[in-house]
C-alpha positions as protocol buffer text, in pm:
chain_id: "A"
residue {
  index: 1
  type: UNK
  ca { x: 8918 y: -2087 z: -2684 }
}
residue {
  index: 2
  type: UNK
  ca { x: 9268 y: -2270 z: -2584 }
}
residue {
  index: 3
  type: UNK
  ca { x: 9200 y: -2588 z: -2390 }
}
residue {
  index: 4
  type: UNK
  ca { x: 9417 y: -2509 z: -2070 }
}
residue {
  index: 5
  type: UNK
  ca { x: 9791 y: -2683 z: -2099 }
}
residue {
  index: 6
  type: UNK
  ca { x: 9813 y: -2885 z: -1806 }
}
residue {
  index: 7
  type: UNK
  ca { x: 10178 y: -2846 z: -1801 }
}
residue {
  index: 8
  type: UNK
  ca { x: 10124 y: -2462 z: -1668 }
}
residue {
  index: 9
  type: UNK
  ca { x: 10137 y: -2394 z: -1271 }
}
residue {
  index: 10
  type: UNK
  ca { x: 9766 y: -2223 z: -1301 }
}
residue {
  index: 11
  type: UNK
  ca { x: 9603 y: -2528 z: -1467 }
}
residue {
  index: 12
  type: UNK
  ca { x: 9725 y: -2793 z: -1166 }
}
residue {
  index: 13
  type: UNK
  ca { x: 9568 y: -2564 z: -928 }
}
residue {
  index: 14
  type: UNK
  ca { x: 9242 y: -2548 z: -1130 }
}
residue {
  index: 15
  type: UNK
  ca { x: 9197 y: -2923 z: -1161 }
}
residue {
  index: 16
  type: UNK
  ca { x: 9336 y: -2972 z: -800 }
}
residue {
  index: 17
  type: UNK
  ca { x: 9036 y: -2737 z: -700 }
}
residue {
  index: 18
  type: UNK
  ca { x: 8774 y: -2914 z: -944 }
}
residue {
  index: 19
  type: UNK
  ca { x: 8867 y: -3248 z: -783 }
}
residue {
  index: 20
  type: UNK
  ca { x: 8862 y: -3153 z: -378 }
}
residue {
  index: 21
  type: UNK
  ca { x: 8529 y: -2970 z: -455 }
}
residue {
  index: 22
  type: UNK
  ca { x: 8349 y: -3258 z: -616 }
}
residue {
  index: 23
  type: UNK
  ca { x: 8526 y: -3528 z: -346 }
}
residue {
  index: 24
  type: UNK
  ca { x: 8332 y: -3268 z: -129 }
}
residue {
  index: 25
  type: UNK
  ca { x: 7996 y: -3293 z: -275 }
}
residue {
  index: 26
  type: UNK
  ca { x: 7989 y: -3642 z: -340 }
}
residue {
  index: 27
  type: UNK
  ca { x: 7983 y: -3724 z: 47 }
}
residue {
  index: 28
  type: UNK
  ca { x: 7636 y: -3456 z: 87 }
}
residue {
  index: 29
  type: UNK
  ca { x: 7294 y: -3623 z: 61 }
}
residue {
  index: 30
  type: UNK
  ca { x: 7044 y: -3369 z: -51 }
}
residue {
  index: 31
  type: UNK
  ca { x: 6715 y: -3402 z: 215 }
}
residue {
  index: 32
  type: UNK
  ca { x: 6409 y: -3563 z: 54 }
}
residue {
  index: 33
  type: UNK
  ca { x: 6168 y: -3332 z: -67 }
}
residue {
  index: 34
  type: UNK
  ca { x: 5880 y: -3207 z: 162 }
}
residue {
  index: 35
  type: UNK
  ca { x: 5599 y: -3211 z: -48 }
}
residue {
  index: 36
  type: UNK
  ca { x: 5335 y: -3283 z: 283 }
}
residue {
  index: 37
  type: UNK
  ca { x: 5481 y: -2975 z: 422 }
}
residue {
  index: 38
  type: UNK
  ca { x: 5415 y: -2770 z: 152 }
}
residue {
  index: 39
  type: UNK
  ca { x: 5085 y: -2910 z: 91 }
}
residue {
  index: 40
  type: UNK
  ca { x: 4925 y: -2833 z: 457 }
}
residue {
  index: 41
  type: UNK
  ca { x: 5121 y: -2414 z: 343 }
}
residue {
  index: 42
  type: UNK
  ca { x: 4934 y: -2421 z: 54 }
}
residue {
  index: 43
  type: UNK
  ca { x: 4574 y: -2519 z: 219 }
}
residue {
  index: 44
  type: UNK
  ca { x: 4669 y: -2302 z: 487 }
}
residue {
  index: 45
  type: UNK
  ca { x: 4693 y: -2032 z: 243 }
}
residue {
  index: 46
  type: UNK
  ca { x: 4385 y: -2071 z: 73 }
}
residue {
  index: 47
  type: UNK
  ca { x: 4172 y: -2075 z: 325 }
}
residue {
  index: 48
  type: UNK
  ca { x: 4333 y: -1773 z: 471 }
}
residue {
  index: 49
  type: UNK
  ca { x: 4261 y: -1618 z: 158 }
}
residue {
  index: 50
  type: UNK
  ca { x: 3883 y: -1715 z: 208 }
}
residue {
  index: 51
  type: UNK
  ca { x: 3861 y: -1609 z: 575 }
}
residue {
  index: 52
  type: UNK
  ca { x: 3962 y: -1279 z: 422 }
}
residue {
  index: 53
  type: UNK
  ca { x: 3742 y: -1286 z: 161 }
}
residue {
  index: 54
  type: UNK
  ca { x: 3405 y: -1388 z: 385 }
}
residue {
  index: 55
  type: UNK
  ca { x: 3483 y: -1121 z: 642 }
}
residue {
  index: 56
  type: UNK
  ca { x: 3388 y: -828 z: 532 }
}
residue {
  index: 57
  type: UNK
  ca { x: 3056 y: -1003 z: 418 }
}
residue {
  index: 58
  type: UNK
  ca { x: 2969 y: -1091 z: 776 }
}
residue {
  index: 59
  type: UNK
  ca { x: 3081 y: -776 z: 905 }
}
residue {
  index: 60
  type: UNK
  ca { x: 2804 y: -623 z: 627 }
}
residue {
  index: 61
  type: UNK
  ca { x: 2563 y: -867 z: 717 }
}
residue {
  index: 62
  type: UNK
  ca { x: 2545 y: -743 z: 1084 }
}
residue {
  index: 63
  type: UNK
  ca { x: 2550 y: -386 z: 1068 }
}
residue {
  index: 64
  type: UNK
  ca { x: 2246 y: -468 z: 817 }
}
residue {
  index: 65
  type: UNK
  ca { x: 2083 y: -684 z: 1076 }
}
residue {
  index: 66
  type: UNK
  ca { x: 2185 y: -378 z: 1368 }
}
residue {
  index: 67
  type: UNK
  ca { x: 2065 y: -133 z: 1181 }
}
residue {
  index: 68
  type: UNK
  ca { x: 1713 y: -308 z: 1121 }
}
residue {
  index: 69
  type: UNK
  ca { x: 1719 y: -386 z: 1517 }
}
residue {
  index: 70
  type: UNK
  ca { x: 1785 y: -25 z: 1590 }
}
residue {
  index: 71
  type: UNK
  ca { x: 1442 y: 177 z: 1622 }
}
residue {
  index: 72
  type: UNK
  ca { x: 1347 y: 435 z: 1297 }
}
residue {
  index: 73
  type: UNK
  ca { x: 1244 y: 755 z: 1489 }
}
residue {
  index: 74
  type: UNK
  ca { x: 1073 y: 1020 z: 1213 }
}
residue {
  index: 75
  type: UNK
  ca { x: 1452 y: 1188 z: 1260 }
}
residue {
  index: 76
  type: UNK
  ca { x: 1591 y: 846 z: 1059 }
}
residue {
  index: 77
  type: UNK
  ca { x: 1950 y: 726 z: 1133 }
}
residue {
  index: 78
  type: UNK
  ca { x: 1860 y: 488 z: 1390 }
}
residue {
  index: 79
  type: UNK
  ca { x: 1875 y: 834 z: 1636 }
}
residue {
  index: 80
  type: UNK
  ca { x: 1583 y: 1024 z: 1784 }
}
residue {
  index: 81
  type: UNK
  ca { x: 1464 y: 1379 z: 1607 }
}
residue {
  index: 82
  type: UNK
  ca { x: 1352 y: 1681 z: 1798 }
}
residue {
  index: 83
  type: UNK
  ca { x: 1007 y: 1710 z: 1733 }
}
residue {
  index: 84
  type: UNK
  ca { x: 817 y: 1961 z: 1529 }
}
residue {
  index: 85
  type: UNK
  ca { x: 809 y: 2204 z: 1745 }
}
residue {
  index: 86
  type: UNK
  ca { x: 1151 y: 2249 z: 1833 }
}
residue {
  index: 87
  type: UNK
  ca { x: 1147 y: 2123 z: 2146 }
}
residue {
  index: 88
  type: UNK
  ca { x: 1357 y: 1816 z: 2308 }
}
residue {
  index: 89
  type: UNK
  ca { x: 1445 y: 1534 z: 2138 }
}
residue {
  index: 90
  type: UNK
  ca { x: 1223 y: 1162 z: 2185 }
}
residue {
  index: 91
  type: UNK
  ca { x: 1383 y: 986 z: 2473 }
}
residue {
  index: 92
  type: UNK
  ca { x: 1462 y: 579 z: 2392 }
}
residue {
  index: 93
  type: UNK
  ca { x: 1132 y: 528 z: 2569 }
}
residue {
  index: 94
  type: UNK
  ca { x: 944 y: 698 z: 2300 }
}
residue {
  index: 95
  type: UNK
  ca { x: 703 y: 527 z: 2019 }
}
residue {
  index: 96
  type: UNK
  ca { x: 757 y: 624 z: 1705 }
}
residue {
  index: 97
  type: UNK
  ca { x: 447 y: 757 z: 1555 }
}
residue {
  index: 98
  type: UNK
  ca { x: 302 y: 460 z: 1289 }
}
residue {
  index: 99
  type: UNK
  ca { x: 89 y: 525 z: 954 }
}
residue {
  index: 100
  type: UNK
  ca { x: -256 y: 409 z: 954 }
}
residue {
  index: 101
  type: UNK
  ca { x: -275 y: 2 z: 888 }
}
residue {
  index: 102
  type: UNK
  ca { x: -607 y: 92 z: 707 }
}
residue {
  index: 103
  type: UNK
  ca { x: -790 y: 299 z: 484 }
}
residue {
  index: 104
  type: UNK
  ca { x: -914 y: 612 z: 612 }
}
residue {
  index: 105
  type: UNK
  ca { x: -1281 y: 538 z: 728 }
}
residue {
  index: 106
  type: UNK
  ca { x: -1538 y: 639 z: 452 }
}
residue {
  index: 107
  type: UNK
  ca { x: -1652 y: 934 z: 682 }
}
residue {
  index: 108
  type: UNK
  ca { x: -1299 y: 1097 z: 576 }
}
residue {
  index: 109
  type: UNK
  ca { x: -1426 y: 1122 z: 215 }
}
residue {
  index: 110
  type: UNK
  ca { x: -1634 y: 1407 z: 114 }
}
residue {
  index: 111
  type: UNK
  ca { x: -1981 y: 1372 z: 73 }
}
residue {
  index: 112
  type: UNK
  ca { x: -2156 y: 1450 z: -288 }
}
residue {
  index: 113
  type: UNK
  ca { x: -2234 y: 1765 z: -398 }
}
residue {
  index: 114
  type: UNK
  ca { x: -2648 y: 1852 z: -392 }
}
residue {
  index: 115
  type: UNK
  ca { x: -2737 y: 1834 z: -766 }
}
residue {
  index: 116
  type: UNK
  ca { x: -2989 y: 2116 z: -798 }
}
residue {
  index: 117
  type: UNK
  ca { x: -3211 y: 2043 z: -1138 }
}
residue {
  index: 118
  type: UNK
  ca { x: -3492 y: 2227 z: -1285 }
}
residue {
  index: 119
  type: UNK
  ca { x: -3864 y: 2135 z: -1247 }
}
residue {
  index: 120
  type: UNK
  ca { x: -4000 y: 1900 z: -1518 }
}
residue {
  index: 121
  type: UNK
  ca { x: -3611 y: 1859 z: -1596 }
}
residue {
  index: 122
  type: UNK
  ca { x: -3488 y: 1456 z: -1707 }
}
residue {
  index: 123
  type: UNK
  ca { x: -3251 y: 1329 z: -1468 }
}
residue {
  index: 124
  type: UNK
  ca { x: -3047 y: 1039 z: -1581 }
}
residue {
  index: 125
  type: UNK
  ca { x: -2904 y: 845 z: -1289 }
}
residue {
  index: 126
  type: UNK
  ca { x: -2799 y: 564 z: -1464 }
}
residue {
  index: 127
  type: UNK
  ca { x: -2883 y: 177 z: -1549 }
}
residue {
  index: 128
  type: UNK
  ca { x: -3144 y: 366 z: -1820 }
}
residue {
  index: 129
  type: UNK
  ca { x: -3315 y: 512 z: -1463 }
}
residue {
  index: 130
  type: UNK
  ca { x: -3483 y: 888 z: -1497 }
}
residue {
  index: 131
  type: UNK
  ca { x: -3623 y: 1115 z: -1216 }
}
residue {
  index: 132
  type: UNK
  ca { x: -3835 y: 1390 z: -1275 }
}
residue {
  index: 133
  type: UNK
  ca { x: -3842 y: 1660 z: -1001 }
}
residue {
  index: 134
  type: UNK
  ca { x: -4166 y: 1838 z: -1001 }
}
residue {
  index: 135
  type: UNK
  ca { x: -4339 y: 2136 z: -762 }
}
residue {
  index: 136
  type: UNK
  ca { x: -4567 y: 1871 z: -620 }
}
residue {
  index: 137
  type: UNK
  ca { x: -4453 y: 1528 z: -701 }
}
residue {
  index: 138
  type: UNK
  ca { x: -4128 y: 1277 z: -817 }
}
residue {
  index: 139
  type: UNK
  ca { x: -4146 y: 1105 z: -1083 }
}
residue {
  index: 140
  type: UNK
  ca { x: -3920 y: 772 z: -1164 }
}
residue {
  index: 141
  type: UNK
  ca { x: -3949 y: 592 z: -1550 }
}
residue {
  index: 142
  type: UNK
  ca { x: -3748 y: 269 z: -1656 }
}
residue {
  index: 143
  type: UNK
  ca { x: -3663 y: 338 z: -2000 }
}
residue {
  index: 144
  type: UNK
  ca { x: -3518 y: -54 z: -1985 }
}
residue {
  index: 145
  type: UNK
  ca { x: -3869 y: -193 z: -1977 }
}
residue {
  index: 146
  type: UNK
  ca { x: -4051 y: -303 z: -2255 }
}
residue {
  index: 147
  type: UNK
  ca { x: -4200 y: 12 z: -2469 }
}
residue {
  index: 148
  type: UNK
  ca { x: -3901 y: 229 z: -2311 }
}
residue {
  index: 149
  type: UNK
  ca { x: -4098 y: 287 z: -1967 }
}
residue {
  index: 150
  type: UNK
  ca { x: -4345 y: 502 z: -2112 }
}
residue {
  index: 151
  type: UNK
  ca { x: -4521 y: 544 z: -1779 }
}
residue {
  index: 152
  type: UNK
  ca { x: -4383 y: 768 z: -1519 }
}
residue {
  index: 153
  type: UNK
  ca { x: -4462 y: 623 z: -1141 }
}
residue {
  index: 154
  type: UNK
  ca { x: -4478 y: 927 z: -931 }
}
residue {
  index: 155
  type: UNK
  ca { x: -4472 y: 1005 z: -605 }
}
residue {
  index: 156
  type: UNK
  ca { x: -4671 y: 1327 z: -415 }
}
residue {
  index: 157
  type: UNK
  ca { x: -4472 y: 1531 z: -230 }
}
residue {
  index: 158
  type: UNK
  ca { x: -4769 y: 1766 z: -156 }
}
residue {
  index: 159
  type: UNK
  ca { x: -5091 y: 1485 z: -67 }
}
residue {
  index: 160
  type: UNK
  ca { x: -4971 y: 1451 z: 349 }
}
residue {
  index: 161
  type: UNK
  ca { x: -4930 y: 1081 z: 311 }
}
residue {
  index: 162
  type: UNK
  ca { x: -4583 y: 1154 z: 432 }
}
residue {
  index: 163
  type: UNK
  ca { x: -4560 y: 1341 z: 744 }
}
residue {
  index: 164
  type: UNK
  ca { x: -4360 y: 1694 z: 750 }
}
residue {
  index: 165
  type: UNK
  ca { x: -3954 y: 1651 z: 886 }
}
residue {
  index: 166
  type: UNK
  ca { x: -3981 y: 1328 z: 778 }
}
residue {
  index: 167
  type: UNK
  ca { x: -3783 y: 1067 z: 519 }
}
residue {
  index: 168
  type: UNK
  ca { x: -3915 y: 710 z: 392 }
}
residue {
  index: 169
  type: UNK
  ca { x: -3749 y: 529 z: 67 }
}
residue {
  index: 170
  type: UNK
  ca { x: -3869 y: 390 z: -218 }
}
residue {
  index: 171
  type: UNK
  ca { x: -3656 y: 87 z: -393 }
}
residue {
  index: 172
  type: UNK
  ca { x: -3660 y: -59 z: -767 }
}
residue {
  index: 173
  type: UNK
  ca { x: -3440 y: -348 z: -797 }
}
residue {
  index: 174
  type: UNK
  ca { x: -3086 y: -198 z: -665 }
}
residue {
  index: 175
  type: UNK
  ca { x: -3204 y: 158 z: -710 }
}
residue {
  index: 176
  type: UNK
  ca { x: -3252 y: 319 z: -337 }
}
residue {
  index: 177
  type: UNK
  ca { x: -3454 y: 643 z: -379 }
}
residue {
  index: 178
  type: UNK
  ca { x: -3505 y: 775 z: -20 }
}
residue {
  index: 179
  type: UNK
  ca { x: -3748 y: 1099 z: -29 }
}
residue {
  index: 180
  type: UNK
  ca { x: -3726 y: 1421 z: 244 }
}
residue {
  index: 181
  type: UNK
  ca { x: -4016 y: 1617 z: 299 }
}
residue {
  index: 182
  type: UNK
  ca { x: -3959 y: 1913 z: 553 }
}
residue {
  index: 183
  type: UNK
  ca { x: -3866 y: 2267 z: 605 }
}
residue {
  index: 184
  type: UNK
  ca { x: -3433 y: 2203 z: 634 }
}
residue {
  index: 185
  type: UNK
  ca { x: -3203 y: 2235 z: 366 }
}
residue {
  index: 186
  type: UNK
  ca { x: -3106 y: 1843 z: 287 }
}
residue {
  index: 187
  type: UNK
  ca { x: -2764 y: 1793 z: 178 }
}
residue {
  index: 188
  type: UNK
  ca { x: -2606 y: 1429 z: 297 }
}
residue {
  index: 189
  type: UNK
  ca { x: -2885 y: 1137 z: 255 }
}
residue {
  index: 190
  type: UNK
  ca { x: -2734 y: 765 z: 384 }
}
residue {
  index: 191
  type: UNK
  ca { x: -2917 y: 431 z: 331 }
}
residue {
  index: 192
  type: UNK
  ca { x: -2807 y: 145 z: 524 }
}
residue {
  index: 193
  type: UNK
  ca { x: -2892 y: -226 z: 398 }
}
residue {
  index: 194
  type: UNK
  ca { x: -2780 y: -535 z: 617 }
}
residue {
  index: 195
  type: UNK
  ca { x: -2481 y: -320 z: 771 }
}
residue {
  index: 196
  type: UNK
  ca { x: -2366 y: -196 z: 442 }
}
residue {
  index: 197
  type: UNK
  ca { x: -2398 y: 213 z: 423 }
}
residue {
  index: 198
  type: UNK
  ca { x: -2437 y: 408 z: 103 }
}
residue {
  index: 199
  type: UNK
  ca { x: -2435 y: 753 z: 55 }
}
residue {
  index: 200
  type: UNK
  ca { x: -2712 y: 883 z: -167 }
}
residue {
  index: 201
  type: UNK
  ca { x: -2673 y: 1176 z: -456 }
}
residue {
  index: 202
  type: UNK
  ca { x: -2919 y: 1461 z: -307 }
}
residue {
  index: 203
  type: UNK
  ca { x: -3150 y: 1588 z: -644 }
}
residue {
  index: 204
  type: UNK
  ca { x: -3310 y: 1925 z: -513 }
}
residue {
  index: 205
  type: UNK
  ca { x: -3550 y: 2211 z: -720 }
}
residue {
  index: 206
  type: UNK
  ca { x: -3420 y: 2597 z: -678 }
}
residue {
  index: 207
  type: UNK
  ca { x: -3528 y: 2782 z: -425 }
}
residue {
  index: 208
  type: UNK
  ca { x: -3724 y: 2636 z: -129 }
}
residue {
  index: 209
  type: UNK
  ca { x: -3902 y: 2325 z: -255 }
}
residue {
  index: 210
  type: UNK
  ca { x: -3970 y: 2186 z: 88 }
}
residue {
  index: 211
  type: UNK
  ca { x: -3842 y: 1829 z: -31 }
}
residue {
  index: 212
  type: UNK
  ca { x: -3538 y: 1651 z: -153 }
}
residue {
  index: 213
  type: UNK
  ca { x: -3503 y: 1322 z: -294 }
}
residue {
  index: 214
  type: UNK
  ca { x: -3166 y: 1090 z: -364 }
}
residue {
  index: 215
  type: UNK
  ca { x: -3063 y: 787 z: -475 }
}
residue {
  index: 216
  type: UNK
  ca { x: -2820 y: 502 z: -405 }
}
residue {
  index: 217
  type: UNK
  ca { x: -2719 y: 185 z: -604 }
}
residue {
  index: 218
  type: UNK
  ca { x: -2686 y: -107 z: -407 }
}
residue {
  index: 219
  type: UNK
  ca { x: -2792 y: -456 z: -350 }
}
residue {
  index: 220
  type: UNK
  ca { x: -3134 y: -388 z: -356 }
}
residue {
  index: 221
  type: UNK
  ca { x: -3432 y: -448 z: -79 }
}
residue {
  index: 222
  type: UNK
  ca { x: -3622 y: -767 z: -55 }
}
residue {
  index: 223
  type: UNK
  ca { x: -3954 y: -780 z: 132 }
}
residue {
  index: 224
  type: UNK
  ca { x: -3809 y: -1038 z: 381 }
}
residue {
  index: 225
  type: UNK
  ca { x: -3477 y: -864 z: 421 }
}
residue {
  index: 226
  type: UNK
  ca { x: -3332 y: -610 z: 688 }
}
residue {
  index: 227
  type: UNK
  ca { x: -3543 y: -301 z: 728 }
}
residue {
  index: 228
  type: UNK
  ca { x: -3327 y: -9 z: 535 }
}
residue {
  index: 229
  type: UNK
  ca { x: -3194 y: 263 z: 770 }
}
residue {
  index: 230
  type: UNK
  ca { x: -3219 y: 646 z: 635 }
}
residue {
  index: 231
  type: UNK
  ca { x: -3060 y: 944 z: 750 }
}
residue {
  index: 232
  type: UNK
  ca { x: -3110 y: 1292 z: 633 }
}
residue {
  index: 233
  type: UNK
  ca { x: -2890 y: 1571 z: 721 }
}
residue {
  index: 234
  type: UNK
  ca { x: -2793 y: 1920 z: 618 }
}
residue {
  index: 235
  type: UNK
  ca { x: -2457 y: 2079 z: 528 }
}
residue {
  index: 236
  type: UNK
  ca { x: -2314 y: 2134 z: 857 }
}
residue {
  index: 237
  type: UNK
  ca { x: -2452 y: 1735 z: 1011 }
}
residue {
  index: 238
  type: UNK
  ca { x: -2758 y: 1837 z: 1163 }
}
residue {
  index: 239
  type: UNK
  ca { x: -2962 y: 1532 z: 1173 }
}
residue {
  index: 240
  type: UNK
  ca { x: -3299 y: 1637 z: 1000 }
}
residue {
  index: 241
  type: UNK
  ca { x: -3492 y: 1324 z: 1008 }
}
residue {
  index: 242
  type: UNK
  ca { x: -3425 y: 950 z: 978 }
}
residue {
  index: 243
  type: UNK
  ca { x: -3585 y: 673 z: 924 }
}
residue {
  index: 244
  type: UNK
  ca { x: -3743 y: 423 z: 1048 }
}
């Protein structure tokens, strides 16, 4: 490119232009720069950018806090339900129905089924104990003694040492064996020790034997302990005897 000839018309007014325009500039004084200005923008920004950033969090964290204040009715949602029978709706004065805090109470279980055995028949009830259910007389062997509890002790049913509609017990260590004598069906046998009930598996012969016996494990009788409390029933709760 042609450096411009300053003797042409166009070039004066180029370098008379150049000269008025930097006589110009030369009297402006740029401002200082505001760096403390645009430091306090810049914090103002971030934390606007972390006020944005924690609301929504809160805002979360209350409706989780409202919605555990608000009461569950068995509808859900925080809103009552009509009930189950299709009539109105729980008012805000209703209580919510609760579950149970406990266990349902041991009457709620079902009681044992009567084991009916045969006459001279070996009934293992465990802990190496055997009863022997015969016409006139039960018979209970330790096979954990020494010789394998050769001997049977037995007890009459027949002799009138125990009284007709009438229950007493017999204990061997923890083994509770209380015995029935009487005319009713037996079917739910409970022994109570020191407030602590069991329920007793009923052992009965076919037919009509006129006796039942059970048996319990528990913590066993001492002869200086609490009395044990019996109760014989049939099927249906009738009390048939009880002792003492």
């Amino acid at each position: 490119m042609n450096a411009p000839d300053p003797g042409r018309p166009e070039d004066d007014a180029a370098a008379s232009l150049r000269r008025a325009l930097r006589a110009t500039a030369g009297e402006l004084a740029p401002p200082p720069y505001p760096a403390e200005r645009v430091r306090r923008l810049g914090r103002r920004r971030v934390r606007t950018r972390r006020a944005l950033v924690a609301v929504p969090t809160a805002v979360a964290a209350v409706l989780a806090a409202v919605a555990i204040a608000l009461p569950q009715w068995p509808g859900g949602e925080g809103l009552p339900a009509a009930d189950s029978a299709g009539g109105e709706a729980l008012g805000p004065r209703a209580t919510p129905s609760l579950a149970p805090a406990h266990p349902a109470a041991p009457s709620a279980r079902p009681w044992p089924s009567v084991r009916t055995v045969g006459a001279g028949e070996p009934v293992e009830i465990g802990r190496g104990q055997v009863l022997t259910l015969g016409a006139d007389q039960v018979c209970h062997r330790d096979t954990t003694e020494p010789g394998g509890g050769v001997e049977d002790t037995c007890k009459s049913v027949s002799d009138g040492n125990q009284a007709a509609g009438s229950v007493n017990i017999q204990s061997s260590g923890a083994l509770l064996r209380p015995l029935y004598i009487g005319p009713g069906r037996a079917a739910r046998m409970t022994v109570e020790v020191d407030g602590e009930v069991l329920r007793a598996q009923v052992l009965t012969l076919k037919g009509n034997p006129g006796y039942a016996v059970g048996y319990a494990w528990g913590s066993g009788v001492s002869f200086d302990g609490p009395t044990p409390k019996v109760r014989v029933s049939d099927a249906e709760g009738k009390l048939l005897a009880e002792f003492p």
